[in-house]
Amino acid sequence: MKSGAATRRPTMKDVAAVAGVSLATVSRVVNEVPVDPELASRVHDAVARLGYRRDAAAAGLRRANRSSRSLGLILDDVSNPFFSAVHRGIEDVARERGVLIFSGSSDDDAAVERQLATSFSAHGVDGLVVVPAGSDHRYLERERTAGVALVFVDRPPQRILADAVLSDNVGGIRAAVAHLEAAGHRRIGYLGDRSRLFTATERLAGFGGDPALVRMDLIGSEAAEGAARELLTGSAPPTALVCGQNQVTIGALYALRALGLQRRVALVGFDDIPLGGLVSPGVTVVAQDPAALGRHAAELLFARLAGDDSPPRRIVVPTRLIARGSGELLPD
Amino acid sequence: MKSGAATRRPTMKDVAAVAGVSLATVSRVVNEVPVDPELASRVHDAVARLGYRRDAAAAGLRRANRSSRSLGLILDDVSNPFFSAVHRGIEDVARERGVLIFSGSSDDDAAVERQLATSFSAHGVDGLVVVPAGSDHRYLERERTAGVALVFVDRPPQRILADAVLSDNVGGIRAAVAHLEAAGHRRIGYLGDRSRLFTATERLAGFGGDPALVRMDLIGSEAAEGAARELLTGSAPPTALVCGQNQVTIGALYALRALGLQRRVALVGFDDIPLGGLVSPGVTVVAQDPAALGRHAAELLFARLAGDDSPPRRIVVPTRLIARGSGELLPD
DNA sequence: TTGTAAGCGTTATCAT
DNA sequence: ATGATAACGCTTACAA
């Protein structure tokens, strides 16, 4: 006899047989529908004896609303700290409701996003939380009419009307600029990432400063470092820098250090960077609240699932300026 | 007529009717079982016209192996960069096989771990990848005999025999110590976290230095900072520090800066810290490879699912010392 | 309150 | 090769 012999998982039928009741009664007990206490306890005993647990897939199959008590989460990258914090925010509210989460990374690829969405949907998720990669989400219309709730996070959906939870990109960058201007800065440079991204263009809009001091489409910290060096070594260089994204901030930081300017040129980054307090001067940032983004998205989703059919909402989560030194340097 | 009217998702039956074939033939086409090309193309047309996609739950219900093409992942915390990198490693391997991932955070709570495991199992996952929180995993025996594959990551399972993928904790800390000794250090301090954790005791074992210079159970960077200050301001202070964990390293870094010793006392941390190259001196670390941990775990899992029933394996993933400055400071 | 039986969407068996 | 039909584990009328 092989030791790893597969033992069949007990079913309701098995429980019914052991408890000496009908299948339907077991179902009632399991679903907490009132039942004669005597029978109920026999069922509970049998459940415990057999180690029975309901098959969620089979249960959802016949259930009226076909709910699977699960939802799908499509992130840019599950291992990116910003998105994994969003993930956690969603998990916390889903957990309270006993809802499980399928998660996946689109790597900002529209085809992957779509493939994940349809896979999740095929697995019967009740709702989808999406950080959009594509620029056309009409394909999700079909899922929605089939009853799948839809909420977008961090970036708005396109060509479909649906709920979205966003950071206050414009307000955050405005706050950064105002902070620098209050310190007396008049020549402020802006470094941003891929302008095809919603967040990048929003932040640039929030900047609204001298276009000659703007550098966009900086992908990765090396590109940002190069652009920062170029800006800082040019004629009439800025006395302060605003960075529109994490990696861009890091690149700018390296540039400032390389040029020995880290205590002469002010810097405010958008999105917090880990250990921003450990370098000197500390890195002043406009921090987002990714966990709050996730929590709001999940709450919106569950409200929709509960029947809320008011017009699509857009929730904007405020940012917060954290002064650590680099943003408080005065102009020459 | 309400605009949001729920449209039923098309089923195989619908496709069969439109294509003018039997339900079974549709199933064959969908499952790529050879079928008359003429019929096949009619089915494909109908599938496209109706936007049909197979219901994964229903399919798994009747399928011989009851596979759901999904797996469950229980991490300490999905938003912890180390674990989310493990997550990504697993996702990459699972994606190639069209397998979806349920993920959840146990927050190092055994009860939550167990609850997640049973929930995932109730949803019919084919396998479970677990970063163990509890100290008794016998409850998973039942899942395994029901055919659920089991692989543990980062820490070994307890009271159950199963595959595990671990970092080379002992070797990594030994390398750190050897690196410092090679630079001439003889009084080396060790700061570690919760000794009830497998990884913490392994790393301490790898240290094996003077017990008087060891401080364990440092939870969070503040506690680590305090312990580091105490060690460094005592009599006969160490000339170098080895830190057993991320947050501990950060706490020690703050202590060194506060005492103005960051260029006098050497430091090597276990597990990389983000932006370790931006502070000065750069932070020398023994880096783990969390993505590799995840990939190995997933590969092991799929091998088991494919029928590999050799004895439980233990895979140890090597670490790598990254010299950035702090670990190359010489003793006085 | 309890049991019987139909049905959820699919796969698998068995004739044809 | 194709179609009819039972079966998967469960929920839900409907009957008793």
XYZ file of C-alpha atoms (C1' of nucleotides) in Angstrom:
696
model
C 0.000 0.000 0.000
C 1.407 3.333 -1.030
C 1.792 5.737 1.872
C 0.732 8.789 -0.062
C -2.623 7.274 -1.004
C -5.060 10.047 -1.778
C -7.935 10.041 0.676
C -11.114 11.448 -0.712
C -12.207 14.599 1.018
C -15.486 13.988 2.876
C -18.604 15.417 1.272
C -21.944 16.488 2.644
C -23.261 13.101 1.654
C -20.719 11.445 3.937
C -21.671 13.760 6.760
C -25.347 13.061 6.166
C -24.748 9.330 6.319
C -22.751 9.528 9.541
C -25.223 11.909 11.191
C -28.202 9.938 9.949
C -29.919 12.931 8.390
C -30.606 14.066 4.863
C -28.176 15.918 2.662
C -30.377 18.993 2.804
C -30.254 19.088 6.580
C -26.484 19.029 6.529
C -26.568 21.903 4.066
C -28.857 23.811 6.388
C -26.631 23.282 9.383
C -23.544 24.249 7.446
C -25.289 27.378 6.218
C -26.628 28.188 9.661
C -30.276 27.841 8.733
C -32.310 27.052 11.875
C -32.646 23.313 12.436
C -33.712 21.050 15.266
C -30.943 21.328 17.913
C -30.734 17.573 18.249
C -30.137 17.053 14.535
C -27.843 20.028 14.419
C -25.596 18.592 17.065
C -25.484 15.218 15.329
C -24.408 17.012 12.178
C -21.802 19.042 14.013
C -20.392 15.881 15.518
C -20.191 14.204 12.151
C -18.541 17.273 10.644
C -15.935 17.251 13.377
C -15.397 13.490 13.165
C -14.883 13.525 9.421
C -13.107 16.837 9.267
C -15.620 18.008 6.722
C -15.369 21.383 5.049
C -17.693 22.699 2.408
C -16.435 22.813 -1.160
C -16.626 26.512 -1.974
C -16.620 26.017 -5.730
C -19.481 23.549 -5.729
C -21.414 25.697 -3.274
C -21.188 28.762 -5.483
C -22.247 26.809 -8.537
C -25.855 26.427 -7.465
C -26.135 29.410 -5.143
C -28.534 32.133 -6.255
C -25.974 34.905 -6.631
C -23.218 32.482 -7.707
C -20.901 34.217 -5.263
C -17.514 32.637 -4.740
C -16.467 34.931 -1.923
C -13.333 35.841 -3.788
C -12.075 38.805 -5.746
C -9.346 39.402 -8.276
C -6.628 41.989 -7.887
C -4.559 43.118 -10.845
C -1.540 45.162 -9.872
C 1.277 46.552 -11.891
C 3.656 44.379 -9.857
C 2.898 42.566 -6.620
C 6.481 43.085 -5.470
C 6.481 46.856 -5.915
C 6.177 48.287 -2.388
C 3.577 50.841 -3.418
C 1.299 48.259 -4.975
C 1.877 45.635 -2.327
C 0.725 48.209 0.228
C -2.426 48.709 -1.852
C -2.778 44.931 -1.839
C -2.578 44.821 1.916
C -5.181 47.548 2.287
C -7.577 45.531 0.152
C -6.778 42.326 1.986
C -7.596 43.884 5.344
C -11.119 44.814 4.355
C -11.701 41.623 2.387
C -10.590 39.541 5.340
C -13.291 41.030 7.550
C -15.814 39.733 5.069
C -14.252 36.329 4.596
C -13.405 37.110 0.989
C -10.278 35.642 -0.601
C -8.005 37.432 -3.041
C -6.509 36.293 -6.320
C -3.619 38.575 -7.180
C -1.498 39.068 -10.261
C 1.041 41.406 -11.880
C 0.371 42.975 -15.256
C 3.795 44.596 -15.540
C 1.920 47.467 -17.130
C 1.108 45.278 -20.129
C -2.444 45.675 -21.409
C -2.571 42.142 -22.802
C -1.494 40.650 -19.488
C -4.028 42.792 -17.660
C -6.756 41.500 -19.891
C -5.623 37.923 -19.599
C -5.575 38.146 -15.811
C -8.992 39.774 -15.742
C -10.561 37.060 -17.861
C -8.829 34.285 -15.924
C -10.018 35.688 -12.619
C -13.459 36.072 -14.059
C -13.448 32.488 -15.330
C -12.643 31.438 -11.783
C -15.787 33.206 -10.715
C -14.553 36.175 -8.731
C -17.261 38.442 -7.353
C -15.301 41.561 -8.180
C -12.160 42.918 -9.773
C -9.816 45.583 -8.432
C -7.600 46.834 -11.211
C -4.565 49.077 -11.495
C -5.106 49.759 -15.185
C -2.370 49.014 -17.661
C -4.344 49.204 -20.883
C -5.994 52.227 -22.427
C -9.290 50.595 -23.290
C -11.285 48.755 -20.695
C -14.394 48.136 -22.718
C -13.640 44.437 -22.588
C -14.635 44.560 -18.925
C -18.151 45.685 -19.781
C -19.130 42.080 -20.363
C -17.851 41.011 -16.961
C -19.730 43.798 -15.321
C -23.040 42.924 -16.935
C -22.435 39.373 -15.745
C -22.401 40.802 -12.243
C -18.695 41.302 -11.565
C -18.051 44.492 -9.573
C -15.301 46.733 -10.917
C -13.079 49.221 -9.140
C -9.949 50.879 -10.493
C -7.067 52.044 -8.328
C -4.239 54.541 -8.757
C -5.249 55.327 -12.339
C -8.703 55.866 -13.836
C -10.232 53.391 -16.284
C -10.560 54.329 -19.935
C -13.549 53.973 -22.254
C -15.634 52.531 -19.464
C -17.461 54.210 -16.621
C -16.469 52.728 -13.288
C -15.397 53.596 -9.783
C -11.849 54.778 -9.263
C -9.717 55.509 -6.221
C -6.809 57.849 -6.906
C -4.082 59.705 -5.065
C -4.255 63.477 -5.072
C -1.491 63.779 -7.631
C -2.159 67.378 -8.602
C -2.601 68.581 -5.036
C 0.459 66.684 -3.849
C 2.785 68.260 -6.387
C 1.212 71.668 -5.790
C 1.976 71.279 -2.112
C 5.574 70.408 -2.950
C 5.947 73.492 -5.135
C 4.263 75.740 -2.551
C 6.580 74.357 0.128
C 9.635 75.257 -1.936
C 8.283 78.648 -2.918
C 7.621 79.435 0.725
C 11.328 78.813 1.347
C 12.102 81.383 -1.334
C 12.766 79.180 -4.346
C 11.893 80.714 -7.708
C 13.713 78.464 -10.152
C 12.287 75.007 -9.597
C 13.005 72.045 -11.850
C 10.673 69.097 -12.420
C 11.636 65.528 -13.192
C 8.847 63.156 -14.166
C 8.399 59.668 -15.529
C 6.580 58.225 -18.555
C 4.170 60.885 -19.720
C 1.836 58.242 -21.114
C 0.976 57.373 -17.511
C -2.001 59.113 -15.986
C -0.197 59.747 -12.731
C 2.787 61.311 -14.485
C 0.729 63.792 -16.484
C -1.394 64.686 -13.473
C 1.675 65.438 -11.428
C 3.188 67.478 -14.210
C -0.073 69.436 -14.384
C 0.234 70.078 -10.657
C 3.714 71.462 -11.197
C 2.828 74.081 -13.750
C 6.227 75.789 -13.549
C 8.791 76.807 -16.169
C 8.662 74.247 -19.040
C 12.369 74.835 -19.690
C 13.087 73.233 -16.329
C 10.905 70.162 -16.950
C 12.285 66.761 -17.940
C 9.793 63.959 -18.540
C 9.858 60.298 -19.596
C 12.637 59.442 -17.199
C 12.507 55.681 -16.901
C 14.491 54.286 -14.013
C 16.855 56.022 -11.649
C 19.765 56.147 -14.100
C 17.793 58.179 -16.620
C 16.641 60.461 -13.828
C 20.182 60.887 -12.581
C 21.306 61.907 -16.047
C 18.521 64.417 -16.476
C 19.171 65.896 -13.052
C 22.871 66.325 -13.799
C 22.077 67.967 -17.091
C 19.638 70.383 -15.453
C 21.958 71.212 -12.571
C 25.054 71.780 -14.669
C 23.304 73.868 -17.308
C 23.125 77.642 -17.410
C 20.778 79.176 -14.848
C 20.234 75.883 -13.003
C 17.268 75.444 -10.688
C 17.727 75.982 -6.966
C 15.225 73.259 -6.195
C 13.980 70.030 -7.709
C 10.593 68.363 -7.593
C 10.609 64.679 -8.516
C 7.421 63.069 -9.742
C 8.196 59.505 -8.782
C 10.127 57.205 -6.527
C 12.879 56.001 -8.830
C 13.222 59.493 -10.254
C 13.779 60.842 -6.753
C 16.464 58.254 -6.133
C 18.206 59.121 -9.384
C 18.121 62.827 -8.528
C 19.538 62.067 -5.096
C 22.491 60.265 -6.676
C 23.038 63.195 -9.034
C 23.026 65.715 -6.195
C 25.534 63.660 -4.235
C 27.761 63.195 -7.258
C 27.790 66.942 -7.816
C 28.218 67.696 -4.122
C 25.016 69.704 -4.192
C 22.937 67.705 -1.717
C 23.036 70.564 0.787
C 22.679 73.375 -1.702
C 19.858 72.328 -4.006
C 16.506 71.576 -2.405
C 14.541 68.475 -3.330
C 11.009 67.237 -2.743
C 9.976 63.849 -4.052
C 6.515 62.479 -4.763
C 5.853 59.126 -3.072
C 7.830 58.233 0.004
C 11.152 56.495 -0.311
C 12.253 53.911 2.211
C 14.891 55.105 4.629
C 14.321 58.664 3.501
C 15.240 59.679 7.026
C 18.588 57.939 7.040
C 20.379 59.849 4.312
C 21.483 63.357 5.078
C 19.872 65.660 4.604
C 16.735 63.572 5.043
C 14.571 63.370 1.959
C 11.478 65.552 2.046
C 8.607 63.870 0.249
C 4.951 64.116 -0.551
C 3.817 60.741 0.722
C 0.916 58.813 -0.711
C -1.202 56.461 1.346
C -1.336 53.253 -0.680
C -2.986 51.216 2.064
C -5.814 53.776 2.205
C -6.124 53.555 -1.572
C -6.598 49.814 -1.207
C -9.037 50.063 1.667
C -11.216 52.578 -0.156
C -11.192 50.476 -3.300
C -12.267 47.372 -1.407
C -14.986 49.222 0.440
C -16.329 50.625 -2.808
C -16.275 47.157 -4.297
C -18.206 45.622 -1.443
C -20.730 48.438 -1.550
C -21.348 47.652 -5.221
C -21.627 43.974 -4.433
C -24.157 44.840 -1.755
C -26.302 46.463 -4.405
C -25.196 50.094 -4.472
C -25.890 51.192 -8.044
C -25.349 54.916 -7.707
C -23.308 56.607 -10.466
C -19.602 55.718 -10.606
C -17.630 57.448 -7.920
C -14.135 58.838 -7.918
C -12.396 58.946 -4.568
C -9.281 61.074 -4.196
C -6.991 60.167 -1.322
C -4.987 63.091 0.083
C -1.208 63.151 0.197
C 0.946 64.395 3.031
C 4.170 66.371 2.936
C 6.887 64.927 5.168
C 9.668 67.453 5.813
C 12.992 65.762 6.489
C 15.520 68.365 5.437
C 16.085 68.238 1.696
C 12.991 70.283 0.992
C 13.821 72.929 3.567
C 17.175 74.025 2.107
C 17.126 77.721 1.202
C 18.090 79.106 -2.209
C 21.500 80.758 -2.514
C -35.576 48.570 -18.435
C -32.708 49.016 -16.032
C -29.400 49.626 -17.747
C -27.384 47.550 -15.313
C -29.497 44.447 -15.947
C -27.448 41.373 -15.187
C -26.844 39.408 -18.367
C -26.305 35.732 -17.817
C -22.894 34.562 -18.811
C -23.133 32.199 -21.794
C -22.668 28.503 -21.045
C -21.540 25.556 -23.098
C -25.173 24.762 -23.678
C -25.659 28.153 -25.333
C -22.613 27.597 -27.485
C -23.869 24.148 -28.453
C -27.218 25.554 -29.494
C -25.680 28.312 -31.611
C -23.142 25.985 -33.208
C -25.707 23.266 -33.756
C -23.673 20.565 -32.079
C -23.955 18.667 -28.839
C -22.764 19.887 -25.489
C -20.121 17.184 -25.452
C -18.653 18.383 -28.712
C -18.313 21.889 -27.380
C -16.526 20.478 -24.359
C -14.192 18.578 -26.648
C -13.376 21.652 -28.694
C -12.812 23.767 -25.621
C -10.534 21.100 -24.187
C -8.698 20.670 -27.466
C -9.724 17.080 -27.988
C -9.563 16.234 -31.723
C -12.857 16.913 -33.468
C -14.071 17.248 -37.043
C -12.584 20.523 -38.351
C -15.942 21.630 -39.721
C -17.674 21.230 -36.374
C -14.728 22.710 -34.553
C -14.864 25.885 -36.579
C -18.605 26.232 -36.001
C -17.943 25.916 -32.282
C -15.141 28.453 -32.388
C -17.385 30.894 -34.186
C -20.130 30.464 -31.632
C -17.636 30.888 -28.794
C -16.416 34.138 -30.306
C -19.927 35.395 -31.070
C -21.196 34.766 -27.566
C -17.998 35.675 -25.790
C -18.052 32.330 -24.067
C -15.464 31.338 -21.501
C -15.428 28.115 -19.557
C -16.451 28.241 -15.915
C -13.358 27.066 -14.084
C -15.208 26.083 -10.921
C -17.723 23.908 -12.720
C -15.003 22.382 -14.863
C -12.923 21.416 -11.850
C -15.941 19.932 -10.129
C -16.284 17.051 -12.515
C -12.693 16.787 -13.725
C -10.861 13.623 -12.720
C -8.145 15.272 -10.659
C -10.453 18.039 -9.486
C -7.751 20.533 -10.367
C -8.698 24.185 -10.152
C -5.471 25.485 -11.656
C -4.945 27.688 -8.640
C -2.715 27.683 -5.600
C -2.753 29.355 -2.228
C 0.084 31.464 -0.888
C 0.331 32.294 2.792
C 2.884 34.965 3.549
C 3.778 36.732 6.725
C 2.692 39.993 5.101
C 2.043 40.628 1.410
C 3.286 44.194 1.775
C 6.642 43.266 3.260
C 9.169 43.726 0.417
C 10.925 40.448 1.200
C 7.742 38.410 1.042
C 6.272 40.262 -1.874
C 9.429 39.397 -3.802
C 8.859 35.739 -2.880
C 5.305 36.215 -4.125
C 6.531 37.512 -7.433
C 8.925 34.607 -7.858
C 6.073 32.181 -7.369
C 3.796 34.139 -9.675
C 6.306 34.030 -12.499
C 6.487 30.246 -12.400
C 2.747 29.816 -11.909
C 1.944 32.145 -14.784
C 3.814 29.953 -17.247
C 1.481 27.148 -16.269
C -1.695 29.185 -16.290
C -2.116 28.752 -12.558
C -3.715 31.525 -10.498
C -2.639 32.549 -7.016
C -4.669 33.227 -3.910
C -2.547 35.204 -1.486
C -2.940 36.182 2.135
C -1.047 37.582 5.127
C -0.816 35.647 8.381
C 0.955 38.422 10.273
C 2.898 35.605 11.882
C -0.261 34.436 13.660
C -0.698 30.660 13.691
C -4.484 30.880 13.876
C -4.621 33.159 10.850
C -2.257 30.878 8.966
C -4.507 27.957 9.639
C -7.628 29.847 8.722
C -6.114 30.949 5.431
C -4.931 27.422 4.667
C -8.345 25.920 5.223
C -10.084 28.696 3.279
C -7.764 28.240 0.339
C -8.265 24.540 0.552
C -12.038 24.938 0.648
C -11.715 26.935 -2.542
C -10.033 23.940 -4.057
C -6.454 25.045 -4.546
C -4.147 22.443 -6.053
C -1.314 23.383 -3.728
C -0.267 25.559 -0.845
C 2.921 27.577 -0.459
C 3.358 28.566 3.153
C 5.665 30.845 5.088
C 4.976 29.119 8.401
C 3.713 31.118 11.321
C 2.572 28.309 13.581
C 4.697 25.678 15.284
C 2.550 22.693 14.444
C 1.515 21.961 10.897
C -0.080 18.584 11.457
C -3.398 20.138 10.528
C -2.131 20.239 6.944
C -1.735 16.468 6.831
C -5.395 16.140 5.957
C -5.082 18.539 3.052
C -2.122 16.674 1.753
C -3.830 13.303 1.811
C -6.674 14.957 -0.081
C -4.130 15.716 -2.778
C -3.050 19.266 -1.961
C 0.660 19.780 -2.588
C 2.574 21.487 0.205
C 5.740 23.553 0.104
C 7.140 25.728 2.869
C 9.262 28.808 2.267
C 11.724 30.796 4.352
C 11.126 28.656 7.431
C 10.755 24.883 7.727
C 7.452 23.262 8.665
C 7.055 21.698 12.090
C 5.610 18.304 13.029
C 5.020 17.475 9.401
C 7.369 16.240 6.714
C 7.232 18.446 3.656
C 9.360 20.279 1.145
C 10.989 23.503 2.250
C 12.937 26.228 0.481
C 15.176 28.248 2.773
C 17.820 30.950 2.609
C 21.314 29.987 3.665
C 20.987 31.763 6.985
C 23.939 30.105 8.681
C 26.239 30.482 5.702
C 25.219 34.082 5.165
C 26.031 35.178 8.680
C 29.256 33.172 8.619
C 30.246 35.050 5.487
C 29.508 38.345 7.222
C 31.659 37.407 10.203
C 34.467 36.126 7.984
C 34.354 39.358 5.999
C 34.779 41.419 9.152
C 37.475 39.166 10.561
C 39.388 39.450 7.323
C 39.400 43.212 7.854
C 40.942 42.615 11.277
C 37.910 42.805 13.542
C 38.068 40.687 16.677
C 35.309 42.146 18.843
C 32.150 41.700 16.819
C 28.682 42.340 18.202
C 25.506 40.611 17.041
C 21.997 42.036 16.998
C 19.177 39.643 16.204
C 15.418 39.546 16.220
C 12.841 37.269 17.867
C 14.671 34.115 18.882
C 11.490 32.100 18.536
C 11.851 32.525 14.779
C 13.715 29.820 12.898
C 15.604 32.328 10.803
C 16.741 34.274 13.857
C 18.161 31.245 15.656
C 19.818 29.959 12.495
C 21.528 33.262 11.945
C 22.630 33.433 15.547
C 24.055 29.934 15.155
C 25.981 31.183 12.135
C 27.447 33.980 14.228
C 28.888 31.851 16.999
C 30.901 34.730 18.500
C 31.193 36.135 22.021
C 27.799 35.714 23.778
C 28.477 38.865 25.792
C 28.236 40.850 22.584
C 24.955 39.290 21.473
C 21.563 40.989 21.830
C 18.498 39.073 20.670
C 14.738 39.589 20.547
C 15.046 43.061 19.109
C 11.632 43.821 17.683
C 11.521 46.824 15.379
C 14.213 49.346 14.611
C 13.777 51.325 17.835
C 14.577 48.324 20.002
C 17.555 47.585 17.783
C 18.753 51.174 18.017
C 18.594 51.000 21.805
C 20.499 47.734 21.961
C 23.142 49.042 19.567
C 23.669 52.184 21.660
C 23.963 50.123 24.798
C 26.527 47.814 23.217
C 28.545 50.650 21.693
C 28.652 52.807 24.799
C 29.490 49.959 27.182
C 32.950 48.965 28.322
C 35.020 47.189 25.705
C 32.568 47.936 22.875
C 32.661 45.934 19.628
C 34.539 47.346 16.647
C 32.000 45.816 14.284
C 28.335 44.878 14.248
C 26.483 42.107 12.482
C 22.745 42.621 12.225
C 20.492 39.623 11.747
C 17.588 41.359 10.076
C 16.426 44.312 8.071
C 14.783 46.455 10.721
C 17.579 45.633 13.129
C 20.105 46.900 10.608
C 18.180 50.123 10.229
C 18.029 50.624 13.986
C 21.771 50.030 14.275
C 22.390 52.498 11.475
C 20.472 55.177 13.371
C 22.430 54.377 16.540
C 25.758 54.680 14.753
C 24.781 58.013 13.263
C 23.510 59.311 16.589
C 26.805 58.381 18.210
C 28.830 59.694 15.285
C 30.379 56.271 14.838
C 29.169 55.482 11.329
C 32.725 55.704 9.985
C 34.412 54.050 12.926
C 32.356 50.968 13.665
C 31.884 48.466 10.860
C 28.470 47.006 10.082
C 27.159 44.141 7.970
C 23.436 43.499 7.775
C 21.593 40.333 6.806
C 19.000 40.913 4.076
C 19.425 43.853 1.763
C 18.044 47.245 2.676
C 16.636 49.542 0.029
C 18.847 52.459 -0.844
C 21.708 50.851 1.021
C 23.965 52.543 -1.493
C 22.697 56.043 -0.869
C 23.700 56.491 2.742
C 27.347 57.005 3.489
C 29.127 54.884 4.019
C 27.023 52.516 1.910
C 25.556 49.645 3.863
C 27.303 46.326 3.371
C 24.836 43.461 3.497
C 24.409 39.768 3.003
C 21.601 39.788 0.484
C 19.008 37.069 0.191
C 17.292 36.187 -3.070
C 13.597 36.156 -2.226
C 12.476 35.831 -5.841
C 14.616 32.699 -6.185
C 13.084 31.347 -2.987
C 9.677 31.797 -4.576
C 10.643 30.302 -7.902
C 12.142 27.214 -6.300
C 9.096 26.765 -4.097
C 6.754 26.970 -7.064
C 8.834 24.568 -9.105
C 8.887 22.078 -6.260
C 5.140 22.420 -5.918
C 4.499 21.777 -9.582
C 6.823 18.800 -9.519
C 4.763 17.330 -6.688
C 1.574 18.067 -8.548
C 3.039 16.291 -11.554
C 3.412 13.182 -9.455
C 6.895 13.429 -7.960
C 6.625 11.510 -4.701
C 10.260 11.299 -3.733
C 11.107 12.056 -0.073
C 10.622 15.665 1.068
C 13.365 17.914 -0.147
C 15.027 20.897 1.454
C 16.449 23.476 -0.918
C 18.874 26.053 0.444
C 19.251 29.219 -1.588
C 22.672 30.886 -1.284
C 23.160 34.431 -0.072
C 25.513 37.017 -1.498
C 27.651 39.591 0.293
C 27.357 43.075 -1.170
C 30.221 45.342 -0.035
C 29.208 48.994 -0.003
C 31.522 50.511 2.579
C 30.160 49.972 6.065
C 31.497 46.444 6.229
C 34.962 47.428 5.022
C 35.791 49.882 7.799
C 38.905 48.795 9.679
C 39.118 48.394 13.449
C 40.912 51.119 15.402
C -38.818 21.445 10.591
C -37.335 17.696 7.391
C -36.693 15.067 3.170
C -36.861 14.489 -1.979
C -35.397 15.878 -6.173
C -34.026 19.214 -9.596
C -30.478 21.780 -11.233
C -25.855 24.747 -11.430
C -21.913 24.198 -15.787
C -18.860 21.138 -16.751
C -16.385 16.446 -17.693
C -16.592 11.532 -18.385
C -18.778 7.289 -19.752
C -21.104 4.792 -22.870
C -23.494 3.799 -26.810
C -23.884 4.759 -31.546
C -15.895 11.021 -34.227
C -20.371 12.310 -32.050
C -24.324 12.540 -28.970
C -27.090 11.312 -24.885
C -26.703 11.027 -20.157
C -24.801 10.311 -15.571
C -22.100 12.407 -12.272
C -19.339 16.080 -9.492
C -20.809 18.532 -4.431
C -23.673 21.558 -3.388
C -28.127 24.863 -2.887
C -32.815 25.428 -3.348
C -37.585 24.827 -4.640
C -41.192 21.948 -3.357
C -43.500 18.264 -0.913
C -44.384 15.946 3.212
